[in-house]
Coordinates of C-alpha atoms in Angstrom, one line a residue:
M1 CA -3.0 2.2 23.9
E2 CA -2.1 5.9 23.7
T3 CA -1.7 7.5 20.3
L4 CA 2.0 8.2 20.7
E5 CA 2.6 4.7 22.0
C6 CA 1.0 3.3 18.8
I7 CA 3.2 5.6 16.7
T8 CA 6.4 4.6 18.4
T9 CA 5.7 0.8 18.8
R10 CA 4.1 0.1 15.4
K11 CA 6.3 -1.9 13.1
S12 CA 5.9 -3.9 9.9
V13 CA 4.8 -7.5 10.4
R14 CA 5.2 -10.1 7.7
R15 CA 4.2 -13.3 9.4
F16 CA 0.7 -13.8 10.8
R17 CA -1.3 -16.2 12.8
P18 CA -4.4 -17.6 11.1
D19 CA -6.8 -16.4 13.8
P20 CA -9.8 -14.6 12.2
I21 CA -10.3 -10.9 12.9
P22 CA -13.7 -10.1 14.5
E23 CA -16.0 -8.0 12.3
E24 CA -16.1 -5.2 14.9
D25 CA -12.3 -4.8 14.8
I26 CA -12.4 -4.6 11.0
I27 CA -15.1 -1.9 11.2
T28 CA -13.0 0.0 13.8
M29 CA -10.0 0.1 11.4
L30 CA -12.1 1.2 8.5
E31 CA -13.7 3.9 10.6
A32 CA -10.3 5.2 11.7
A33 CA -9.2 5.2 8.0
A34 CA -12.3 7.1 7.0
M35 CA -11.5 9.9 9.6
A36 CA -8.2 10.9 7.7
P37 CA -7.9 14.4 6.3
S38 CA -8.3 14.7 2.6
G39 CA -7.9 17.5 0.0
A40 CA -11.2 19.4 -0.4
N41 CA -12.8 16.6 1.7
Q42 CA -12.9 14.5 -1.4
Q43 CA -12.2 11.3 0.6
P44 CA -10.8 9.6 -2.5
W45 CA -10.4 6.1 -1.0
K46 CA -12.0 2.7 -1.1
F47 CA -11.1 -0.5 0.8
F48 CA -11.7 -4.0 -0.5
V49 CA -11.6 -6.3 2.6
V50 CA -10.3 -9.6 1.4
R51 CA -11.0 -12.5 3.8
S52 CA -11.6 -15.2 1.1
R53 CA -8.7 -17.7 1.0
S54 CA -9.4 -18.5 -2.6
R55 CA -9.3 -14.9 -3.6
K56 CA -6.0 -14.5 -1.8
E57 CA -4.7 -17.5 -3.7
E58 CA -5.7 -15.8 -6.9
M59 CA -3.8 -12.7 -5.9
V60 CA -0.7 -14.8 -5.2
D61 CA -1.0 -16.5 -8.6
I62 CA -1.2 -13.1 -10.3
V63 CA 1.9 -11.8 -8.4
K64 CA 3.9 -14.9 -9.3
A65 CA 2.9 -14.6 -13.0
S66 CA 4.1 -10.9 -13.0
C67 CA 7.4 -12.0 -11.5
E68 CA 7.9 -14.5 -14.3
D69 CA 7.9 -11.6 -16.8
L70 CA 10.9 -10.0 -15.1
P71 CA 13.8 -11.5 -17.2
S72 CA 12.2 -10.3 -20.5
L73 CA 11.6 -6.8 -19.0
L74 CA 15.2 -6.6 -18.0
E75 CA 16.6 -7.4 -21.5
G76 CA 18.7 -4.5 -22.7
V77 CA 18.6 -2.8 -19.3
V78 CA 21.0 -5.0 -17.3
E79 CA 23.7 -7.5 -18.1
A80 CA 22.7 -11.2 -17.8
P81 CA 19.0 -10.4 -17.5
V82 CA 18.0 -14.0 -17.0
Q83 CA 20.3 -14.6 -14.0
F84 CA 19.6 -11.1 -12.5
G85 CA 15.9 -11.7 -13.1
K86 CA 15.9 -15.0 -11.2
M87 CA 17.7 -13.3 -8.3
I88 CA 15.2 -10.5 -8.2
K89 CA 12.3 -12.9 -8.6
K90 CA 13.4 -14.9 -5.6
R91 CA 13.6 -11.7 -3.6
L92 CA 10.2 -10.5 -4.8
Y93 CA 8.6 -13.8 -3.7
V94 CA 9.9 -13.2 -0.2
V95 CA 8.6 -9.6 0.0
S96 CA 5.5 -9.8 -2.1
L97 CA 3.6 -13.1 -1.3
F98 CA 3.4 -13.1 2.5
F99 CA 0.2 -11.1 2.5
A100 CA -1.7 -14.3 1.7
A101 CA -1.1 -15.8 5.2
A102 CA -2.9 -12.8 6.8
P103 CA -6.6 -13.4 7.8
V104 CA -7.5 -10.0 6.3
V105 CA -6.0 -8.1 3.4
F106 CA -7.1 -4.6 2.7
V107 CA -6.8 -3.7 -1.0
V108 CA -6.6 0.1 -0.8
C109 CA -7.8 2.1 -3.8
V110 CA -7.4 5.7 -4.7
K111 CA -9.6 7.8 -7.0
Q112 CA -7.2 9.6 -9.4
E113 CA -9.6 12.1 -10.9
E114 CA -8.3 15.2 -12.7
N115 CA -9.6 18.4 -11.2
S116 CA -10.3 21.5 -13.2
L117 CA -6.9 23.0 -12.6
L118 CA -5.1 19.9 -13.8
K119 CA -7.3 19.7 -16.8
C120 CA -6.3 23.3 -17.7
Y121 CA -2.7 22.1 -18.0
T122 CA -3.4 18.7 -19.7
N123 CA -5.7 20.3 -22.2
K124 CA -2.8 22.5 -23.3
G125 CA -0.5 19.5 -23.9
V126 CA 1.2 19.5 -20.5
S127 CA 1.8 15.9 -19.3
R128 CA -0.1 14.6 -16.3
L129 CA 3.2 14.1 -14.5
E130 CA 4.2 17.7 -15.0
A131 CA 0.7 18.9 -14.0
Y132 CA 0.8 16.9 -10.8
K133 CA 4.2 18.4 -10.0
K134 CA 2.6 21.8 -10.1
F135 CA -0.5 20.9 -8.0
G136 CA 0.6 17.9 -6.0
Y137 CA -0.7 14.4 -5.7
T138 CA -3.6 15.3 -3.5
A139 CA -5.5 12.0 -3.8
V140 CA -2.5 9.9 -3.1
L141 CA -1.6 12.1 -0.1
S142 CA -5.1 11.9 1.2
C143 CA -5.3 8.1 0.8
S144 CA -1.9 7.7 2.5
A145 CA -3.2 9.5 5.5
A146 CA -6.1 7.0 5.6
I147 CA -3.7 4.1 5.4
E148 CA -1.7 5.4 8.3
N149 CA -4.8 5.8 10.4
L150 CA -5.7 2.2 9.6
L151 CA -2.2 1.0 10.6
L152 CA -2.4 2.8 13.9
A153 CA -5.9 1.6 14.7
A154 CA -4.8 -2.0 14.0
C155 CA -1.8 -1.5 16.3
D156 CA -4.1 -0.2 19.0
L157 CA -6.2 -3.3 18.7
G158 CA -3.2 -5.6 19.0
Y159 CA -2.8 -6.5 15.3
G160 CA 0.2 -6.4 13.1
T161 CA 0.2 -4.8 9.6
C162 CA 2.4 -4.1 6.6
W163 CA 2.0 -1.3 4.2
M164 CA 2.8 -2.9 0.9
N165 CA 3.5 -1.3 -2.4
I166 CA 0.9 -3.5 -4.0
P167 CA 3.3 -5.3 -5.3
F168 CA 3.3 -2.8 -8.1
M169 CA 4.3 -5.0 -11.0
A170 CA 1.0 -6.9 -10.6
K171 CA -1.1 -3.8 -10.3
D172 CA -3.0 -4.0 -13.6
A173 CA -3.8 -7.7 -13.2
L174 CA -4.9 -7.2 -9.6
E175 CA -7.2 -4.4 -10.7
D176 CA -8.8 -6.7 -13.3
L177 CA -9.3 -9.3 -10.6
F178 CA -11.3 -6.8 -8.5
A179 CA -13.0 -5.1 -11.4
I180 CA -11.3 -1.8 -10.5
N181 CA -11.5 0.7 -13.3
P182 CA -10.4 4.4 -13.9
P183 CA -10.5 6.8 -12.2
W184 CA -10.0 4.2 -9.4
E185 CA -6.7 2.3 -9.1
I186 CA -5.0 0.2 -6.4
L187 CA -2.6 2.1 -4.2
A188 CA -1.5 -0.4 -1.6
L189 CA -2.1 -3.8 0.0
V190 CA -2.3 -3.9 3.8
P191 CA -2.4 -7.4 5.3
V192 CA -3.6 -7.5 8.9
G193 CA -3.5 -10.2 11.6
I194 CA -2.1 -11.3 15.0
P195 CA 1.7 -11.3 14.6
A196 CA 3.3 -14.7 14.4
H197 CA 6.7 -13.1 15.2
D198 CA 8.2 -10.1 16.9
P199 CA 10.2 -8.4 14.2
R200 CA 13.1 -6.1 15.0
K201 CA 12.1 -2.4 14.7
P202 CA 14.4 -0.7 12.2
K203 CA 16.5 2.2 13.5
R204 CA 15.3 5.7 12.7
K205 CA 17.4 8.6 11.6
K206 CA 18.3 11.1 14.3
L207 CA 16.2 14.2 14.4
E208 CA 19.2 16.3 13.5
E209 CA 19.2 14.5 10.1
I210 CA 15.6 15.0 9.2
S211 CA 14.6 18.4 10.7
V212 CA 15.5 22.0 10.1
F213 CA 14.5 24.7 12.6
I214 CA 14.0 28.1 11.1
D215 CA 13.7 30.9 13.7
E216 CA 14.7 33.9 11.6

């Protein structure tokens, strides 16, 4: 498949067939991810390749447990936190647990290490957030490029993927499960497998809405 064809046909898949993925295809995806550009060529990424069914079940249990905490977290923030929490929890189950059905789940980690410029600011009492605003989230940007390469390589090989935002409420517990410690942290989950459905591709904004040409 041509590069532009992969870019235009790729879509998020949330239902997978159980067929195992050959080792050589997994290696191809990892090699594509590793070719991504990165700030100062730091290559601040690491990929846990989860094929173990029992480990995926542990991940599901962790995500479910984090969902159970939602009502208490919502107290004082929204009206009727218990009812609202139940509604959100039901929705989170739908969008956060499907990864376990994929034959392979990539747990993508980023190395969030302060460089000397950031340290100059944080040592003077500037918060990490403000320091990052000045110098950018280089490691996250670099790792995101690697994830996109992985998605496109998977598409080229005929697999479906979904770039998941961890789910983020379970981030700390998932990091404990995989013994991930600072400066490393989980950035995303990417389940991969042969699609078990053909999801509708969401409409994209028109180019006029997202682009500005500056000629003068």
